[in-house]
XYZ file of C-alpha atoms in Angstrom:
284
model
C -0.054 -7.462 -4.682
C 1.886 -5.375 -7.144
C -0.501 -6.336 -9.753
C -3.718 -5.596 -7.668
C -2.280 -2.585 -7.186
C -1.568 -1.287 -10.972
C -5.764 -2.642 -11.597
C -6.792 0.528 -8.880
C -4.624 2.634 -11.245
C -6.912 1.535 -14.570
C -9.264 4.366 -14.396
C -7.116 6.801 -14.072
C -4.632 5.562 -16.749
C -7.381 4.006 -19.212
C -6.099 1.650 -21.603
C -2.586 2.914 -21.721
C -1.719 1.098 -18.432
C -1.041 -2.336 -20.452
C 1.387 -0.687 -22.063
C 2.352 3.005 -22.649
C 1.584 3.721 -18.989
C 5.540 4.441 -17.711
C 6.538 4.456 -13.883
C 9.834 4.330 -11.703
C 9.421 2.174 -8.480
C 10.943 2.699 -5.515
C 10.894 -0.148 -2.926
C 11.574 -0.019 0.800
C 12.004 -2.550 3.074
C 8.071 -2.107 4.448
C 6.593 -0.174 1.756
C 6.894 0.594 -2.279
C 6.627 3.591 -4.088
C 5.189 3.998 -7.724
C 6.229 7.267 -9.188
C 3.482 7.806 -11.755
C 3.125 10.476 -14.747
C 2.896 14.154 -14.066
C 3.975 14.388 -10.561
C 1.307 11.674 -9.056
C 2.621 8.553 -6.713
C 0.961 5.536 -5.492
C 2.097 3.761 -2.311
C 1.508 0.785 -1.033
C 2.201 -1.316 1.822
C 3.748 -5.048 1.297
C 2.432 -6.908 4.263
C -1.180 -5.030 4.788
C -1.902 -4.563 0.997
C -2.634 -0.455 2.087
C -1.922 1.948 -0.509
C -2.425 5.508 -1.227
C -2.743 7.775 -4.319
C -2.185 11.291 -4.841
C -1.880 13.844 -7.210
C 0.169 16.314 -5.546
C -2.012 18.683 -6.893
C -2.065 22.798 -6.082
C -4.663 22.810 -3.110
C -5.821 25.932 -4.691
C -6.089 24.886 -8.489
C -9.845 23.127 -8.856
C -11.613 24.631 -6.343
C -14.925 22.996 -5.591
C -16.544 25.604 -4.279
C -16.087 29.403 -4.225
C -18.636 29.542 -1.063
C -19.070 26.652 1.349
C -22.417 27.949 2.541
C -23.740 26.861 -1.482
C -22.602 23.422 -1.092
C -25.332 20.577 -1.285
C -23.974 18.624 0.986
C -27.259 15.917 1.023
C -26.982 15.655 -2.817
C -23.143 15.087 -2.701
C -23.772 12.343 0.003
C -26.513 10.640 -1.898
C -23.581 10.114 -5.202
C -21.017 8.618 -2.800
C -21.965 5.541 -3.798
C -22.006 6.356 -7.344
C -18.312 8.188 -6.994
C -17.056 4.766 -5.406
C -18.387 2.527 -8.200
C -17.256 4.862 -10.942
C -13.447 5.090 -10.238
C -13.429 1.103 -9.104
C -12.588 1.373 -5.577
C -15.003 -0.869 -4.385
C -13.630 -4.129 -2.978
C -16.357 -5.730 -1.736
C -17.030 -9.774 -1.851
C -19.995 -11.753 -0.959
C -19.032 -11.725 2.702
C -18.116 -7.621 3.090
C -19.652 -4.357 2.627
C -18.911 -0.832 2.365
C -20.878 2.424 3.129
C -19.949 6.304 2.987
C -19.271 7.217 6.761
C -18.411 10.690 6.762
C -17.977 13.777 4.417
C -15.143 15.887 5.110
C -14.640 19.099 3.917
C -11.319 21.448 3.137
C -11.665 24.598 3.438
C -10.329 27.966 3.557
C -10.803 31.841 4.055
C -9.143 34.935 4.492
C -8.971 38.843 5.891
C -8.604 41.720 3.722
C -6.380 44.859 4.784
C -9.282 46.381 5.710
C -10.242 43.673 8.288
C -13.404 42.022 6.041
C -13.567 38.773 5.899
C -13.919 37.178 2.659
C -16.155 34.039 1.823
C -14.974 30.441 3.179
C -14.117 28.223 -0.209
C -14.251 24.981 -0.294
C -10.876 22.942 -1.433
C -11.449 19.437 -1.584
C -14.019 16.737 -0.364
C -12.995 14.356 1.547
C -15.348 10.865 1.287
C -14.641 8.520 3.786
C -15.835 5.053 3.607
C -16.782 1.956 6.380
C -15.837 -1.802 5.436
C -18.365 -4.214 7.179
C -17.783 -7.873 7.689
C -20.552 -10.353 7.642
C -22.524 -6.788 9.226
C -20.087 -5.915 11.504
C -17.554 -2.987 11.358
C -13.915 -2.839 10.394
C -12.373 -0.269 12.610
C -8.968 1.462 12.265
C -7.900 3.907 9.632
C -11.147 4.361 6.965
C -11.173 1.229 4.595
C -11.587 3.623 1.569
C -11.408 7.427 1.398
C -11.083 9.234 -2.504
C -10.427 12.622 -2.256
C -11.893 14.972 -4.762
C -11.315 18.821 -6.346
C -13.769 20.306 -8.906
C -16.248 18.284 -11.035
C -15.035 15.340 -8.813
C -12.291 14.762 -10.186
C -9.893 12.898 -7.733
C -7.340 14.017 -6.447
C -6.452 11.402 -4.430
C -7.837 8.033 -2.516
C -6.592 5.856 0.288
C -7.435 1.726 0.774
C -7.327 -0.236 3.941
C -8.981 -3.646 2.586
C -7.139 -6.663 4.066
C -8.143 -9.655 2.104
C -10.470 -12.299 3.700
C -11.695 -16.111 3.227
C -15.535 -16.589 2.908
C -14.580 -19.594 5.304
C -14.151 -18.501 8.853
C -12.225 -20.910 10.861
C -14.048 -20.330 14.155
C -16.855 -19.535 16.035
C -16.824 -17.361 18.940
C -18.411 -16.552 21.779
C -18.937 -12.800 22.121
C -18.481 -11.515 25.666
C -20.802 -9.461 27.193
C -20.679 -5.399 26.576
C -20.322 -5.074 30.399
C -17.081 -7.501 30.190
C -16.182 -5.616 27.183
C -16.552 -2.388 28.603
C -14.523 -3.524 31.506
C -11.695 -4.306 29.612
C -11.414 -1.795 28.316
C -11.340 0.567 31.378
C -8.995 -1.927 32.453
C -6.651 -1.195 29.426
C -6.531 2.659 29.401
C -5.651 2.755 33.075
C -2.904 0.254 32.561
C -1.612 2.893 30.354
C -0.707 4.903 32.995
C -1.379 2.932 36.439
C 0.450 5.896 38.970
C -3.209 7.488 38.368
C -6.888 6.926 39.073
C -8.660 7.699 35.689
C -12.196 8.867 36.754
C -15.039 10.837 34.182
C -13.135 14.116 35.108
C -10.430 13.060 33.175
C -12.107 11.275 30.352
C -14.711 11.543 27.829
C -16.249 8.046 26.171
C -17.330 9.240 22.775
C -17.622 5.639 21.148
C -18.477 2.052 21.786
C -18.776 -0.473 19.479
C -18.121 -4.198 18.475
C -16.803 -4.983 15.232
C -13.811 -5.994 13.851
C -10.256 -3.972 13.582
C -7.714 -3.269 10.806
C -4.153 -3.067 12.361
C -1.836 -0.008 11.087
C -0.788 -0.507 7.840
C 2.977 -1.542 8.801
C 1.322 -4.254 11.131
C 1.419 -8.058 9.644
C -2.210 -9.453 10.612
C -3.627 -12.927 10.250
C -7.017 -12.806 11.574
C -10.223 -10.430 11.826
C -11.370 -11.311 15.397
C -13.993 -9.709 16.797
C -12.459 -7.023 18.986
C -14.371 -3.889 21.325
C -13.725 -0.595 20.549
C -13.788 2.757 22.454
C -12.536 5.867 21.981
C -11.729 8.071 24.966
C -11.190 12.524 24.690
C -9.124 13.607 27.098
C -10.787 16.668 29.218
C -6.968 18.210 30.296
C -5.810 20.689 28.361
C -4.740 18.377 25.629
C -7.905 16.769 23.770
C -6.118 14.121 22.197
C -8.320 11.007 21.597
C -7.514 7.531 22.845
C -8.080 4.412 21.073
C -8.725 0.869 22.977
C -8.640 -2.302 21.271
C -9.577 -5.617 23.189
C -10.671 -9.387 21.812
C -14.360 -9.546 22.430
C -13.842 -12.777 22.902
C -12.319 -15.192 25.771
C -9.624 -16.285 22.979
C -7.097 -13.894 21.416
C -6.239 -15.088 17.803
C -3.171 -12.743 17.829
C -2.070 -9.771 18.902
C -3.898 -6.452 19.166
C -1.063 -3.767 18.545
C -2.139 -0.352 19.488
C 1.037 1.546 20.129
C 0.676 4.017 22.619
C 3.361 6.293 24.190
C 4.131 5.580 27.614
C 3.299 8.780 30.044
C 5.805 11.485 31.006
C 8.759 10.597 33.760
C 8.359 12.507 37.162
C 9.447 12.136 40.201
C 8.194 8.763 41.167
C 8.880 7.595 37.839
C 12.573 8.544 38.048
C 13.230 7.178 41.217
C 11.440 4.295 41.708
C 12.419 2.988 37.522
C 10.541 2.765 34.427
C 7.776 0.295 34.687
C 5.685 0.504 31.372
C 2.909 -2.135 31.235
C 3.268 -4.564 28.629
C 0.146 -3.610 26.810
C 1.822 -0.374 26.219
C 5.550 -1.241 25.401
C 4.237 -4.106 23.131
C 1.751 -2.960 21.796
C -1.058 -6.115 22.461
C -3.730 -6.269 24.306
């Protein structure tokens, strides 16, 4: 893994990473730490093969554009691909894919003494890629985002690519999106079963079958093919909520989504603390 790692490193370090190329390393129990030339790390994680870079550069030094209303946003989006192939962050086999998802953008403005406000500038760009497996989506965290400053240069990039056999080891038999959907209702009212979750209380913004990428401290064996729905909460928080469930009769392993248990009151207090176990654990 360690060595995998350094090869995401080679064009940023060019041929001096065989040799000249000096870092200090700082392991964890979960996680190591590369502590690279002028001020830059790389981390990665030992048992999910994530790993981040950045620059920790001045968010104001390379600006990439002095007025966000200028930016071609359509060309920029038509390079991604390009941008991807060019600093070797591409890990695709003959079984995966990858495709730009999203383009974020940084950006920030500001108010004279005289009350005028001045032009919104744009910071960094923010490219966020989507793995596919065998056509299907890998959920979770974005399997590869590279964060850029002028002239793209990056300033930083992010992986989550578990590795995968071209041999899968079983075939299953997808449930239906009703029984899918079901679960997962199922699942976010188990999260807190005192109430009746109803429309008024939730959003569904997303829907999908694919395949999920636990979080990057997680140990995972498998990609099974999971449902996946994202719920906005309509209270006055509008935190999202994230349900994970095997679209499939048979669970492989495992689906840890860690969720906070709700609030203690009154009933809560008195009667004990009865978390369901998809909560506490973590599985679904």
């Amino acid at each position: 893994l360690h060595a995998e790692v350094l090869k995401t490193l080679r064009p940023f370090a060019g041929n001096a990473l065989s040799k000249e190329f000096r870092y200090k390393q700082d392991r964890s129990g979960s996680m190591t730490r590369l502590l690279l030339p002028e001020g830059a790390t790389l981390e990665y994680y030992h048992v999910s093969g994530y790993r981040v870079f950045d620059r920790h550069t001045e968010p104001f030094a390379g600006i990439v554009a002095e007025d966000a209303d200028k930016l071609d946003l359509a060309s920029l989006k038509e390079g991604a691909g390009d941008l991807l192939e060019k600093y070797q962050l591409n890990p695709s086999g003959s079984l995966d894919s990858v495709e730009l998802e999203r383009l974020w953008q940084l950006k920030a403005s500001g108010i004279n003494s005289q009350g005028i406000k001045g032009a919104t500038l744009v910071n960094r760009l923010v490219y966020a890629f989507r793995r596919s497996v065998a056509g299907l989506p890998v959920w979770g965290s974005a399997s590869v985002y590279i964060k850029t400053a002028a002239e793209q240069q990056v300033d930083g990039f992010g992986m989550d690519w578990r590795p995968i056999h071209e041999a899968h080891i079983h075939k299953a038999f997808i449930l239906d999106p009703k029984d899918g959907a079901t679960r997962i209702l199922e699942e976010l009212q188990n999260c807190n079963p005192e109430k009746s979750f109803t429309a008024k209380d939730f959003s569904a913004e997303f829907f999908s079958l694919g395949y999920f990428s636990d979080n990057k401290r997680n140990f995972q064996s498998f990609m099974q093919p999971v449902w996946v729905a994202k719920f906005v909460s309509k209270g006055f928080s509008r935190m999202g909520h994230v349900i994970v469930v095997p679209a499939t009769n048979t669970a492989y392993e495992p689906i840890a989504r860690k969720m906070s248990p709700p609030p203690f009151n009154e009933r809560r207090t008195t009667e004990g603390s009865q978390t369901c176990n998809s909560c506490a654990q973590g599985t679904t």
